[in-house]
């Protein structure tokens, strides 16, 4: 099962160091997604992350950088009309939050992140017997997944996990430069995922 992390919507000072450290610890992929990003900030962040990790980064709507950087692929937001043409290099990734839509999206995209799933997702009516039929390795679980929920994933046959807010909550970007708690939590979740 692959392990990915979605970036926070806003930039912060220690971000490049944390991302680099996550890759050093074995992170498979990063979903680089910012709210209303300025290209200069995106470029600065990418330049601070070692080049060898760029091939493990999925980017969202930053087609301008597709020629300069070798990314893993591109995130296509299905909730917005795609302005630029779909990129031709790398994998195409999209989001989905209902099972009926998921069946159709699996035909078009290489990876679909399904969620956000909450802490009680295994009790959700969204993930019922039908969910067990349509979820496969192309579908990655996304959301507030803790140690307990991660252990429930194999019954749905997800191909990966995308960590988000729960991971980033372990670091206060406004008051601290010590991100060891975040890294330790990541390593703890990674051990669980590696056993699935």
Short mmCIF file of N, CA and C in Angstrom, two decimals:
data_model
loop_
_atom_site.label_atom_id
_atom_site.label_comp_id
_atom_site.label_asym_id
_atom_site.label_seq_id
_atom_site.Cartn_x
_atom_site.Cartn_y
_atom_site.Cartn_z
N UNK A 1 0.85 -1.19 0.00
CA UNK A 1 0.00 0.00 0.00
C UNK A 1 0.90 1.24 0.00
N UNK A 2 0.65 2.16 -0.94
CA UNK A 2 1.45 3.38 -1.06
C UNK A 2 1.07 4.39 0.03
N UNK A 3 2.04 5.20 0.39
CA UNK A 3 1.83 6.22 1.41
C UNK A 3 2.15 7.59 0.84
N UNK A 4 1.17 8.48 0.90
CA UNK A 4 1.33 9.84 0.38
C UNK A 4 0.90 10.84 1.45
N UNK A 5 1.34 12.08 1.27
CA UNK A 5 0.96 13.18 2.15
C UNK A 5 0.48 14.33 1.27
N UNK A 6 -0.63 14.94 1.64
CA UNK A 6 -1.12 16.14 0.96
C UNK A 6 -0.59 17.35 1.72
N UNK A 7 -0.10 18.35 1.00
CA UNK A 7 0.41 19.56 1.65
C UNK A 7 -0.73 20.35 2.28
N UNK A 8 -0.37 21.22 3.20
CA UNK A 8 -1.33 22.16 3.76
C UNK A 8 -1.67 23.20 2.69
N UNK A 9 -2.81 23.87 2.79
CA UNK A 9 -3.21 24.81 1.73
C UNK A 9 -2.33 26.06 1.64
N UNK A 10 -1.63 26.39 2.73
CA UNK A 10 -0.81 27.60 2.74
C UNK A 10 0.66 27.25 2.93
N UNK A 11 1.53 28.12 2.45
CA UNK A 11 2.97 27.94 2.61
C UNK A 11 3.38 28.30 4.03
N UNK A 12 4.44 27.67 4.53
CA UNK A 12 5.00 28.05 5.82
C UNK A 12 6.51 27.80 5.80
N UNK A 13 7.23 28.39 6.73
CA UNK A 13 8.69 28.47 6.68
C UNK A 13 9.39 27.11 6.66
N UNK A 14 9.00 26.19 7.49
CA UNK A 14 9.71 24.91 7.61
C UNK A 14 9.22 23.85 6.60
N UNK A 15 8.34 24.23 5.70
CA UNK A 15 7.68 23.24 4.84
C UNK A 15 8.66 22.42 4.00
N UNK A 16 9.62 23.05 3.37
CA UNK A 16 10.56 22.30 2.52
C UNK A 16 11.38 21.31 3.35
N UNK A 17 11.76 21.70 4.56
CA UNK A 17 12.54 20.81 5.43
C UNK A 17 11.71 19.59 5.85
N UNK A 18 10.45 19.84 6.18
CA UNK A 18 9.56 18.74 6.59
C UNK A 18 9.33 17.78 5.42
N UNK A 19 9.04 18.33 4.26
CA UNK A 19 8.79 17.49 3.08
C UNK A 19 10.02 16.64 2.75
N UNK A 20 11.18 17.27 2.77
CA UNK A 20 12.43 16.54 2.49
C UNK A 20 12.63 15.43 3.51
N UNK A 21 12.40 15.72 4.77
CA UNK A 21 12.57 14.72 5.82
C UNK A 21 11.57 13.57 5.65
N UNK A 22 10.34 13.90 5.27
CA UNK A 22 9.34 12.84 5.03
C UNK A 22 9.81 11.91 3.91
N UNK A 23 10.34 12.49 2.85
CA UNK A 23 10.88 11.66 1.76
C UNK A 23 12.04 10.80 2.26
N UNK A 24 12.90 11.37 3.07
CA UNK A 24 14.03 10.62 3.62
C UNK A 24 13.55 9.45 4.48
N UNK A 25 12.41 9.62 5.13
CA UNK A 25 11.84 8.57 5.99
C UNK A 25 11.06 7.52 5.19
N UNK A 26 10.90 7.74 3.89
CA UNK A 26 10.25 6.72 3.06
C UNK A 26 8.90 7.10 2.48
N UNK A 27 8.54 8.36 2.51
CA UNK A 27 7.29 8.80 1.89
C UNK A 27 7.30 8.44 0.41
N UNK A 28 6.22 7.82 -0.07
CA UNK A 28 6.15 7.43 -1.48
C UNK A 28 5.83 8.61 -2.39
N UNK A 29 4.83 9.42 -1.99
CA UNK A 29 4.40 10.52 -2.86
C UNK A 29 3.94 11.73 -2.04
N UNK A 30 4.05 12.89 -2.65
CA UNK A 30 3.55 14.13 -2.08
C UNK A 30 2.53 14.72 -3.04
N UNK A 31 1.38 15.14 -2.52
CA UNK A 31 0.39 15.86 -3.33
C UNK A 31 0.55 17.34 -3.02
N UNK A 32 1.15 18.07 -3.93
CA UNK A 32 1.41 19.50 -3.75
C UNK A 32 0.19 20.28 -4.24
N UNK A 33 -0.58 20.75 -3.27
CA UNK A 33 -1.83 21.43 -3.59
C UNK A 33 -1.95 22.64 -2.67
N UNK A 34 -1.95 23.84 -3.26
CA UNK A 34 -2.04 25.08 -2.49
C UNK A 34 -3.26 25.88 -2.92
N UNK A 35 -3.83 26.62 -1.96
CA UNK A 35 -4.96 27.50 -2.27
C UNK A 35 -4.43 28.76 -2.94
N UNK A 36 -4.90 29.04 -4.13
CA UNK A 36 -4.50 30.24 -4.88
C UNK A 36 -2.99 30.48 -4.84
N UNK A 37 -2.21 29.54 -5.35
CA UNK A 37 -0.76 29.68 -5.24
C UNK A 37 -0.19 30.70 -6.20
N UNK A 38 0.81 31.39 -5.75
CA UNK A 38 1.57 32.27 -6.64
C UNK A 38 2.68 31.42 -7.24
N UNK A 39 2.87 31.43 -8.55
CA UNK A 39 3.89 30.57 -9.17
C UNK A 39 5.28 30.73 -8.57
N UNK A 40 5.61 31.94 -8.14
CA UNK A 40 6.93 32.18 -7.57
C UNK A 40 7.13 31.39 -6.27
N UNK A 41 6.07 31.27 -5.46
CA UNK A 41 6.16 30.51 -4.21
C UNK A 41 6.26 29.02 -4.47
N UNK A 42 5.50 28.55 -5.47
CA UNK A 42 5.57 27.14 -5.85
C UNK A 42 6.98 26.81 -6.32
N UNK A 43 7.52 27.65 -7.17
CA UNK A 43 8.86 27.42 -7.70
C UNK A 43 9.90 27.43 -6.58
N UNK A 44 9.76 28.35 -5.66
CA UNK A 44 10.70 28.43 -4.53
C UNK A 44 10.66 27.15 -3.71
N UNK A 45 9.45 26.67 -3.39
CA UNK A 45 9.31 25.44 -2.62
C UNK A 45 9.93 24.26 -3.37
N UNK A 46 9.65 24.14 -4.64
CA UNK A 46 10.19 23.04 -5.43
C UNK A 46 11.72 23.09 -5.48
N UNK A 47 12.28 24.28 -5.57
CA UNK A 47 13.73 24.42 -5.63
C UNK A 47 14.41 24.11 -4.30
N UNK A 48 13.67 24.19 -3.21
CA UNK A 48 14.23 23.85 -1.89
C UNK A 48 14.14 22.36 -1.58
N UNK A 49 13.33 21.64 -2.35
CA UNK A 49 13.20 20.18 -2.20
C UNK A 49 14.21 19.54 -3.15
N UNK A 50 15.04 18.61 -2.67
CA UNK A 50 16.03 17.98 -3.56
C UNK A 50 15.40 17.44 -4.84
N UNK A 51 16.10 17.62 -5.96
CA UNK A 51 15.61 17.25 -7.29
C UNK A 51 15.22 15.77 -7.36
N UNK A 52 15.95 14.92 -6.64
CA UNK A 52 15.66 13.48 -6.71
C UNK A 52 14.26 13.13 -6.22
N UNK A 53 13.62 14.03 -5.47
CA UNK A 53 12.27 13.76 -4.97
C UNK A 53 11.17 14.34 -5.87
N UNK A 54 11.52 15.15 -6.84
CA UNK A 54 10.50 15.76 -7.72
C UNK A 54 9.68 14.70 -8.45
N UNK A 55 10.30 13.57 -8.77
CA UNK A 55 9.58 12.50 -9.47
C UNK A 55 8.56 11.80 -8.58
N UNK A 56 8.50 12.19 -7.30
CA UNK A 56 7.54 11.63 -6.36
C UNK A 56 6.47 12.65 -5.97
N UNK A 57 6.40 13.73 -6.73
CA UNK A 57 5.46 14.81 -6.41
C UNK A 57 4.38 14.91 -7.48
N UNK A 58 3.12 14.93 -7.02
CA UNK A 58 1.99 15.23 -7.89
C UNK A 58 1.64 16.70 -7.69
N UNK A 59 1.45 17.43 -8.78
CA UNK A 59 1.15 18.86 -8.68
C UNK A 59 -0.26 19.13 -9.19
N UNK A 60 -0.83 20.22 -8.71
CA UNK A 60 -2.20 20.58 -9.07
C UNK A 60 -2.22 21.87 -9.90
N UNK A 61 -2.65 21.77 -11.13
CA UNK A 61 -2.87 22.95 -11.98
C UNK A 61 -1.64 23.83 -12.15
N UNK A 62 -0.45 23.28 -12.05
CA UNK A 62 0.76 24.08 -12.23
C UNK A 62 1.43 23.68 -13.54
N UNK A 63 0.69 23.75 -14.64
CA UNK A 63 1.18 23.29 -15.93
C UNK A 63 2.42 24.04 -16.38
N UNK A 64 2.57 25.24 -15.86
CA UNK A 64 3.73 26.05 -16.20
C UNK A 64 5.04 25.33 -15.83
N UNK A 65 5.01 24.53 -14.78
CA UNK A 65 6.21 23.87 -14.29
C UNK A 65 6.43 22.49 -14.90
N UNK A 66 5.50 22.03 -15.70
CA UNK A 66 5.58 20.68 -16.24
C UNK A 66 6.79 20.47 -17.13
N UNK A 67 7.23 21.52 -17.82
CA UNK A 67 8.38 21.39 -18.70
C UNK A 67 9.70 21.41 -17.92
N UNK A 68 9.73 22.15 -16.82
CA UNK A 68 10.97 22.33 -16.05
C UNK A 68 11.25 21.18 -15.09
N UNK A 69 10.21 20.61 -14.52
CA UNK A 69 10.36 19.60 -13.48
C UNK A 69 9.79 18.27 -13.94
N UNK A 70 10.39 17.20 -13.49
CA UNK A 70 9.88 15.86 -13.82
C UNK A 70 9.06 15.37 -12.63
N UNK A 71 7.75 15.55 -12.73
CA UNK A 71 6.84 15.18 -11.65
C UNK A 71 6.32 13.76 -11.83
N UNK A 72 5.76 13.22 -10.75
CA UNK A 72 5.10 11.91 -10.82
C UNK A 72 3.83 12.01 -11.66
N UNK A 73 3.18 13.18 -11.62
CA UNK A 73 1.95 13.36 -12.36
C UNK A 73 1.23 14.62 -11.93
N UNK A 74 -0.04 14.69 -12.32
CA UNK A 74 -0.82 15.90 -12.10
C UNK A 74 -2.17 15.59 -11.46
N UNK A 75 -2.57 16.47 -10.56
CA UNK A 75 -3.87 16.35 -9.91
C UNK A 75 -4.87 17.17 -10.71
N UNK A 76 -5.92 16.53 -11.17
CA UNK A 76 -6.96 17.20 -11.94
C UNK A 76 -8.17 17.34 -11.03
N UNK A 77 -8.56 18.56 -10.75
CA UNK A 77 -9.70 18.81 -9.87
C UNK A 77 -10.98 18.70 -10.70
N UNK A 78 -11.76 17.66 -10.45
CA UNK A 78 -12.97 17.45 -11.25
C UNK A 78 -14.09 18.43 -10.88
N UNK A 79 -13.92 19.13 -9.75
CA UNK A 79 -14.94 20.11 -9.35
C UNK A 79 -14.78 21.43 -10.11
N UNK A 80 -13.62 21.62 -10.73
CA UNK A 80 -13.38 22.82 -11.53
C UNK A 80 -13.23 22.42 -12.98
N UNK A 81 -13.63 23.30 -13.86
CA UNK A 81 -13.43 23.01 -15.27
C UNK A 81 -11.96 23.14 -15.59
N UNK A 82 -11.41 22.15 -16.26
CA UNK A 82 -9.99 22.15 -16.57
C UNK A 82 -9.72 23.20 -17.65
N UNK A 83 -8.93 24.23 -17.33
CA UNK A 83 -8.64 25.30 -18.27
C UNK A 83 -7.55 24.87 -19.23
N UNK A 84 -6.43 24.43 -18.70
CA UNK A 84 -5.32 23.99 -19.55
C UNK A 84 -5.60 22.56 -19.99
N UNK A 85 -5.00 22.14 -21.11
CA UNK A 85 -5.18 20.75 -21.54
C UNK A 85 -4.55 19.80 -20.54
N UNK A 86 -5.07 18.59 -20.47
CA UNK A 86 -4.52 17.60 -19.56
C UNK A 86 -3.06 17.37 -19.91
N UNK A 87 -2.22 17.25 -18.90
CA UNK A 87 -0.82 16.97 -19.17
C UNK A 87 -0.65 15.59 -19.80
N UNK A 88 0.38 15.44 -20.60
CA UNK A 88 0.59 14.16 -21.27
C UNK A 88 1.63 13.30 -20.57
N UNK A 89 2.41 13.89 -19.65
CA UNK A 89 3.44 13.13 -18.94
C UNK A 89 2.99 12.86 -17.51
N UNK A 90 3.31 11.66 -17.02
CA UNK A 90 2.99 11.33 -15.65
C UNK A 90 1.58 10.81 -15.48
N UNK A 91 1.29 10.41 -14.26
CA UNK A 91 -0.03 9.87 -13.94
C UNK A 91 -1.03 10.99 -13.70
N UNK A 92 -2.29 10.70 -14.00
CA UNK A 92 -3.36 11.64 -13.72
C UNK A 92 -4.08 11.21 -12.45
N UNK A 93 -4.23 12.16 -11.55
CA UNK A 93 -4.83 11.92 -10.25
C UNK A 93 -6.05 12.81 -10.11
N UNK A 94 -7.12 12.28 -9.52
CA UNK A 94 -8.30 13.11 -9.27
C UNK A 94 -8.93 12.72 -7.93
N UNK A 95 -9.88 13.52 -7.52
CA UNK A 95 -10.56 13.30 -6.24
C UNK A 95 -11.99 12.82 -6.46
N UNK A 96 -12.52 12.18 -5.44
CA UNK A 96 -13.89 11.68 -5.51
C UNK A 96 -14.40 11.49 -4.09
N UNK A 97 -15.69 11.76 -3.88
CA UNK A 97 -16.24 11.56 -2.53
C UNK A 97 -17.53 10.75 -2.52
N UNK A 98 -17.87 10.13 -3.67
CA UNK A 98 -19.01 9.21 -3.63
C UNK A 98 -18.75 8.00 -4.51
N UNK A 99 -19.28 6.88 -4.09
CA UNK A 99 -18.96 5.61 -4.73
C UNK A 99 -19.51 5.48 -6.14
N UNK A 100 -20.64 6.10 -6.42
CA UNK A 100 -21.22 6.01 -7.75
C UNK A 100 -20.31 6.69 -8.78
N UNK A 101 -19.77 7.82 -8.41
CA UNK A 101 -18.88 8.56 -9.30
C UNK A 101 -17.54 7.82 -9.46
N UNK A 102 -17.14 7.13 -8.43
CA UNK A 102 -15.86 6.44 -8.42
C UNK A 102 -15.74 5.42 -9.55
N UNK A 103 -16.79 4.70 -9.80
CA UNK A 103 -16.78 3.67 -10.85
C UNK A 103 -16.39 4.26 -12.20
N UNK A 104 -16.94 5.42 -12.53
CA UNK A 104 -16.64 6.08 -13.80
C UNK A 104 -15.23 6.67 -13.83
N UNK A 105 -14.80 7.27 -12.73
CA UNK A 105 -13.49 7.93 -12.68
C UNK A 105 -12.35 6.93 -12.79
N UNK A 106 -12.55 5.71 -12.35
CA UNK A 106 -11.49 4.70 -12.43
C UNK A 106 -11.10 4.43 -13.88
N UNK A 107 -12.00 4.67 -14.81
CA UNK A 107 -11.70 4.44 -16.23
C UNK A 107 -10.82 5.55 -16.81
N UNK A 108 -10.85 6.72 -16.19
CA UNK A 108 -10.19 7.90 -16.75
C UNK A 108 -8.87 8.27 -16.07
N UNK A 109 -8.74 7.96 -14.77
CA UNK A 109 -7.58 8.39 -14.01
C UNK A 109 -6.76 7.22 -13.49
N UNK A 110 -5.47 7.48 -13.27
CA UNK A 110 -4.57 6.44 -12.76
C UNK A 110 -4.73 6.24 -11.26
N UNK A 111 -5.01 7.35 -10.55
CA UNK A 111 -5.21 7.31 -9.10
C UNK A 111 -6.39 8.21 -8.76
N UNK A 112 -7.28 7.72 -7.90
CA UNK A 112 -8.39 8.55 -7.41
C UNK A 112 -8.30 8.55 -5.89
N UNK A 113 -8.20 9.75 -5.31
CA UNK A 113 -8.21 9.77 -3.85
C UNK A 113 -9.63 9.97 -3.38
N UNK A 114 -10.05 9.01 -2.54
CA UNK A 114 -11.43 8.93 -2.09
C UNK A 114 -11.55 9.47 -0.67
N UNK A 115 -12.37 10.48 -0.51
CA UNK A 115 -12.55 11.06 0.82
C UNK A 115 -13.01 12.50 0.72
N UNK A 116 -12.92 13.26 1.78
CA UNK A 116 -12.17 12.91 2.99
C UNK A 116 -12.93 11.92 3.87
N UNK A 117 -12.18 10.96 4.36
CA UNK A 117 -12.73 9.98 5.28
C UNK A 117 -12.44 10.45 6.70
N UNK A 118 -13.44 10.40 7.54
CA UNK A 118 -13.27 10.83 8.93
C UNK A 118 -12.79 9.71 9.81
N UNK A 119 -12.71 9.99 11.09
CA UNK A 119 -12.19 9.00 12.03
C UNK A 119 -13.12 7.79 12.19
N UNK A 120 -14.36 7.95 11.82
CA UNK A 120 -15.31 6.83 11.94
C UNK A 120 -15.75 6.36 10.56
N UNK A 121 -14.84 6.44 9.58
CA UNK A 121 -15.24 6.12 8.21
C UNK A 121 -15.74 4.69 8.07
N UNK A 122 -15.22 3.75 8.88
CA UNK A 122 -15.63 2.35 8.75
C UNK A 122 -17.09 2.14 9.18
N UNK A 123 -17.68 3.13 9.83
CA UNK A 123 -19.09 3.04 10.21
C UNK A 123 -19.97 3.77 9.20
N UNK A 124 -19.33 4.41 8.25
CA UNK A 124 -20.06 5.24 7.29
C UNK A 124 -20.89 4.40 6.32
N UNK A 125 -22.01 4.95 5.92
CA UNK A 125 -22.83 4.26 4.92
C UNK A 125 -22.18 4.36 3.54
N UNK A 126 -21.25 5.32 3.36
CA UNK A 126 -20.53 5.44 2.08
C UNK A 126 -19.74 4.17 1.79
N UNK A 127 -19.16 3.59 2.83
CA UNK A 127 -18.33 2.40 2.62
C UNK A 127 -19.09 1.17 3.10
N UNK A 128 -19.93 0.69 2.23
CA UNK A 128 -20.73 -0.48 2.54
C UNK A 128 -20.26 -1.63 1.65
N UNK A 129 -21.08 -2.60 1.44
CA UNK A 129 -20.70 -3.73 0.58
C UNK A 129 -20.41 -3.28 -0.84
N UNK A 130 -21.14 -2.27 -1.31
CA UNK A 130 -20.88 -1.74 -2.65
C UNK A 130 -19.47 -1.14 -2.71
N UNK A 131 -19.07 -0.47 -1.64
CA UNK A 131 -17.73 0.10 -1.57
C UNK A 131 -16.65 -0.95 -1.72
N UNK A 132 -16.87 -2.11 -1.13
CA UNK A 132 -15.89 -3.19 -1.23
C UNK A 132 -15.76 -3.71 -2.65
N UNK A 133 -16.82 -3.51 -3.45
CA UNK A 133 -16.78 -3.96 -4.84
C UNK A 133 -16.09 -2.96 -5.77
N UNK A 134 -16.26 -1.67 -5.52
CA UNK A 134 -15.73 -0.67 -6.47
C UNK A 134 -14.35 -0.14 -6.09
N UNK A 135 -13.97 -0.26 -4.84
CA UNK A 135 -12.65 0.23 -4.42
C UNK A 135 -11.60 -0.82 -4.80
N UNK A 136 -10.52 -0.33 -5.43
CA UNK A 136 -9.42 -1.22 -5.79
C UNK A 136 -8.10 -0.45 -5.63
N UNK A 137 -7.01 -0.96 -6.20
CA UNK A 137 -5.68 -0.37 -6.01
C UNK A 137 -5.54 1.03 -6.61
N UNK A 138 -6.39 1.37 -7.54
CA UNK A 138 -6.36 2.72 -8.11
C UNK A 138 -6.92 3.76 -7.14
N UNK A 139 -7.61 3.31 -6.13
CA UNK A 139 -8.30 4.20 -5.18
C UNK A 139 -7.48 4.29 -3.90
N UNK A 140 -7.18 5.52 -3.50
CA UNK A 140 -6.41 5.76 -2.28
C UNK A 140 -7.29 6.46 -1.25
N UNK A 141 -7.22 6.01 -0.03
CA UNK A 141 -7.99 6.60 1.07
C UNK A 141 -7.38 7.94 1.45
N UNK A 142 -8.25 8.92 1.70
CA UNK A 142 -7.80 10.27 1.99
C UNK A 142 -8.59 10.84 3.16
N UNK A 143 -7.91 11.51 4.08
CA UNK A 143 -8.62 12.17 5.16
C UNK A 143 -7.97 11.98 6.51
N UNK A 144 -8.76 12.14 7.54
CA UNK A 144 -8.27 12.05 8.92
C UNK A 144 -8.21 10.60 9.35
N UNK A 145 -7.17 9.94 8.91
CA UNK A 145 -7.02 8.52 9.22
C UNK A 145 -6.04 8.36 10.38
N UNK A 146 -6.50 7.70 11.42
CA UNK A 146 -5.63 7.46 12.58
C UNK A 146 -5.19 5.99 12.58
N UNK A 147 -4.48 5.59 13.64
CA UNK A 147 -3.95 4.23 13.71
C UNK A 147 -5.06 3.18 13.61
N UNK A 148 -6.18 3.43 14.26
CA UNK A 148 -7.28 2.47 14.26
C UNK A 148 -7.88 2.31 12.86
N UNK A 149 -8.14 3.44 12.20
CA UNK A 149 -8.76 3.39 10.87
C UNK A 149 -7.84 2.79 9.82
N UNK A 150 -6.54 3.03 9.95
CA UNK A 150 -5.60 2.47 8.98
C UNK A 150 -5.71 0.94 8.94
N UNK A 151 -5.92 0.34 10.08
CA UNK A 151 -6.00 -1.12 10.16
C UNK A 151 -7.27 -1.65 9.51
N UNK A 152 -8.25 -0.77 9.28
CA UNK A 152 -9.51 -1.17 8.63
C UNK A 152 -9.42 -1.11 7.11
N UNK A 153 -8.39 -0.47 6.57
CA UNK A 153 -8.30 -0.26 5.13
C UNK A 153 -8.22 -1.53 4.28
N UNK A 154 -7.47 -2.55 4.70
CA UNK A 154 -7.33 -3.72 3.82
C UNK A 154 -8.64 -4.36 3.40
N UNK A 155 -9.67 -4.30 4.24
CA UNK A 155 -10.94 -4.92 3.86
C UNK A 155 -11.58 -4.22 2.65
N UNK A 156 -11.14 -2.99 2.36
CA UNK A 156 -11.67 -2.26 1.20
C UNK A 156 -10.73 -2.30 0.00
N UNK A 157 -9.53 -2.85 0.16
CA UNK A 157 -8.56 -3.02 -0.93
C UNK A 157 -8.06 -1.69 -1.52
N UNK A 158 -7.94 -0.66 -0.67
CA UNK A 158 -7.35 0.60 -1.13
C UNK A 158 -5.91 0.35 -1.57
N UNK A 159 -5.48 1.10 -2.58
CA UNK A 159 -4.11 0.96 -3.08
C UNK A 159 -3.13 1.87 -2.38
N UNK A 160 -3.64 2.84 -1.64
CA UNK A 160 -2.76 3.77 -0.95
C UNK A 160 -3.51 4.59 0.08
N UNK A 161 -2.73 5.37 0.82
CA UNK A 161 -3.26 6.23 1.87
C UNK A 161 -2.67 7.62 1.68
N UNK A 162 -3.50 8.65 1.80
CA UNK A 162 -3.02 10.03 1.74
C UNK A 162 -3.30 10.68 3.08
N UNK A 163 -2.23 10.98 3.80
CA UNK A 163 -2.35 11.63 5.10
C UNK A 163 -2.53 13.13 4.90
N UNK A 164 -3.30 13.74 5.80
CA UNK A 164 -3.62 15.15 5.62
C UNK A 164 -3.57 15.86 6.97
N UNK A 165 -4.69 16.40 7.40
CA UNK A 165 -4.76 17.27 8.58
C UNK A 165 -4.25 16.65 9.87
N UNK A 166 -4.54 15.38 10.09
CA UNK A 166 -4.09 14.77 11.35
C UNK A 166 -2.57 14.76 11.45
N UNK A 167 -1.89 14.53 10.34
CA UNK A 167 -0.44 14.56 10.36
C UNK A 167 0.07 15.98 10.61
N UNK A 168 -0.48 16.95 9.86
CA UNK A 168 -0.01 18.33 9.98
C UNK A 168 -0.37 18.96 11.32
N UNK A 169 -1.37 18.40 12.01
CA UNK A 169 -1.73 18.94 13.32
C UNK A 169 -0.64 18.70 14.36
N UNK A 170 0.33 17.86 14.02
CA UNK A 170 1.43 17.57 14.94
C UNK A 170 2.53 18.64 14.87
N UNK A 171 2.32 19.68 14.08
CA UNK A 171 3.31 20.75 13.97
C UNK A 171 2.60 22.10 13.92
N UNK A 172 3.02 23.01 14.77
CA UNK A 172 2.45 24.36 14.80
C UNK A 172 3.36 25.29 13.99
N UNK A 173 2.97 25.54 12.77
CA UNK A 173 3.79 26.34 11.85
C UNK A 173 3.95 27.79 12.31
N UNK A 174 3.05 28.27 13.16
CA UNK A 174 3.12 29.66 13.61
C UNK A 174 4.03 29.85 14.82
N UNK A 175 4.22 28.78 15.61
CA UNK A 175 4.93 28.96 16.88
C UNK A 175 6.16 28.10 17.07
N UNK A 176 6.44 27.21 16.13
CA UNK A 176 7.52 26.27 16.37
C UNK A 176 8.36 26.01 15.12
N UNK A 177 9.59 25.60 15.34
CA UNK A 177 10.44 25.13 14.24
C UNK A 177 10.81 23.66 14.46
N UNK A 178 10.32 23.09 15.55
CA UNK A 178 10.60 21.69 15.88
C UNK A 178 9.48 20.82 15.31
N UNK A 179 9.80 20.07 14.29
CA UNK A 179 8.79 19.22 13.64
C UNK A 179 9.01 17.74 13.94
N UNK A 180 9.76 17.44 15.01
CA UNK A 180 10.05 16.05 15.35
C UNK A 180 8.79 15.25 15.69
N UNK A 181 7.80 15.89 16.33
CA UNK A 181 6.55 15.18 16.65
C UNK A 181 5.84 14.73 15.38
N UNK A 182 5.81 15.59 14.38
CA UNK A 182 5.20 15.25 13.09
C UNK A 182 5.92 14.07 12.45
N UNK A 183 7.25 14.11 12.43
CA UNK A 183 8.03 13.03 11.83
C UNK A 183 7.83 11.72 12.58
N UNK A 184 7.82 11.79 13.90
CA UNK A 184 7.60 10.58 14.71
C UNK A 184 6.23 9.98 14.46
N UNK A 185 5.22 10.85 14.33
CA UNK A 185 3.86 10.36 14.05
C UNK A 185 3.79 9.72 12.67
N UNK A 186 4.44 10.35 11.71
CA UNK A 186 4.50 9.79 10.35
C UNK A 186 5.13 8.39 10.39
N UNK A 187 6.25 8.26 11.08
CA UNK A 187 6.93 6.97 11.16
C UNK A 187 6.06 5.91 11.82
N UNK A 188 5.30 6.32 12.82
CA UNK A 188 4.38 5.40 13.52
C UNK A 188 3.31 4.90 12.55
N UNK A 189 2.71 5.82 11.79
CA UNK A 189 1.68 5.43 10.82
C UNK A 189 2.28 4.60 9.68
N UNK A 190 3.48 4.96 9.29
CA UNK A 190 4.16 4.23 8.21
C UNK A 190 4.38 2.76 8.58
N UNK A 191 4.74 2.50 9.82
CA UNK A 191 4.94 1.12 10.28
C UNK A 191 3.65 0.33 10.19
N UNK A 192 2.54 0.97 10.55
CA UNK A 192 1.22 0.31 10.46
C UNK A 192 0.89 0.01 9.01
N UNK A 193 1.09 0.99 8.14
CA UNK A 193 0.77 0.82 6.72
C UNK A 193 1.64 -0.26 6.07
N UNK A 194 2.90 -0.31 6.44
CA UNK A 194 3.82 -1.32 5.87
C UNK A 194 3.40 -2.74 6.23
N UNK A 195 2.64 -2.90 7.31
CA UNK A 195 2.19 -4.23 7.73
C UNK A 195 0.87 -4.63 7.09
N UNK A 196 0.20 -3.67 6.45
CA UNK A 196 -1.11 -3.97 5.86
C UNK A 196 -1.00 -4.79 4.60
#
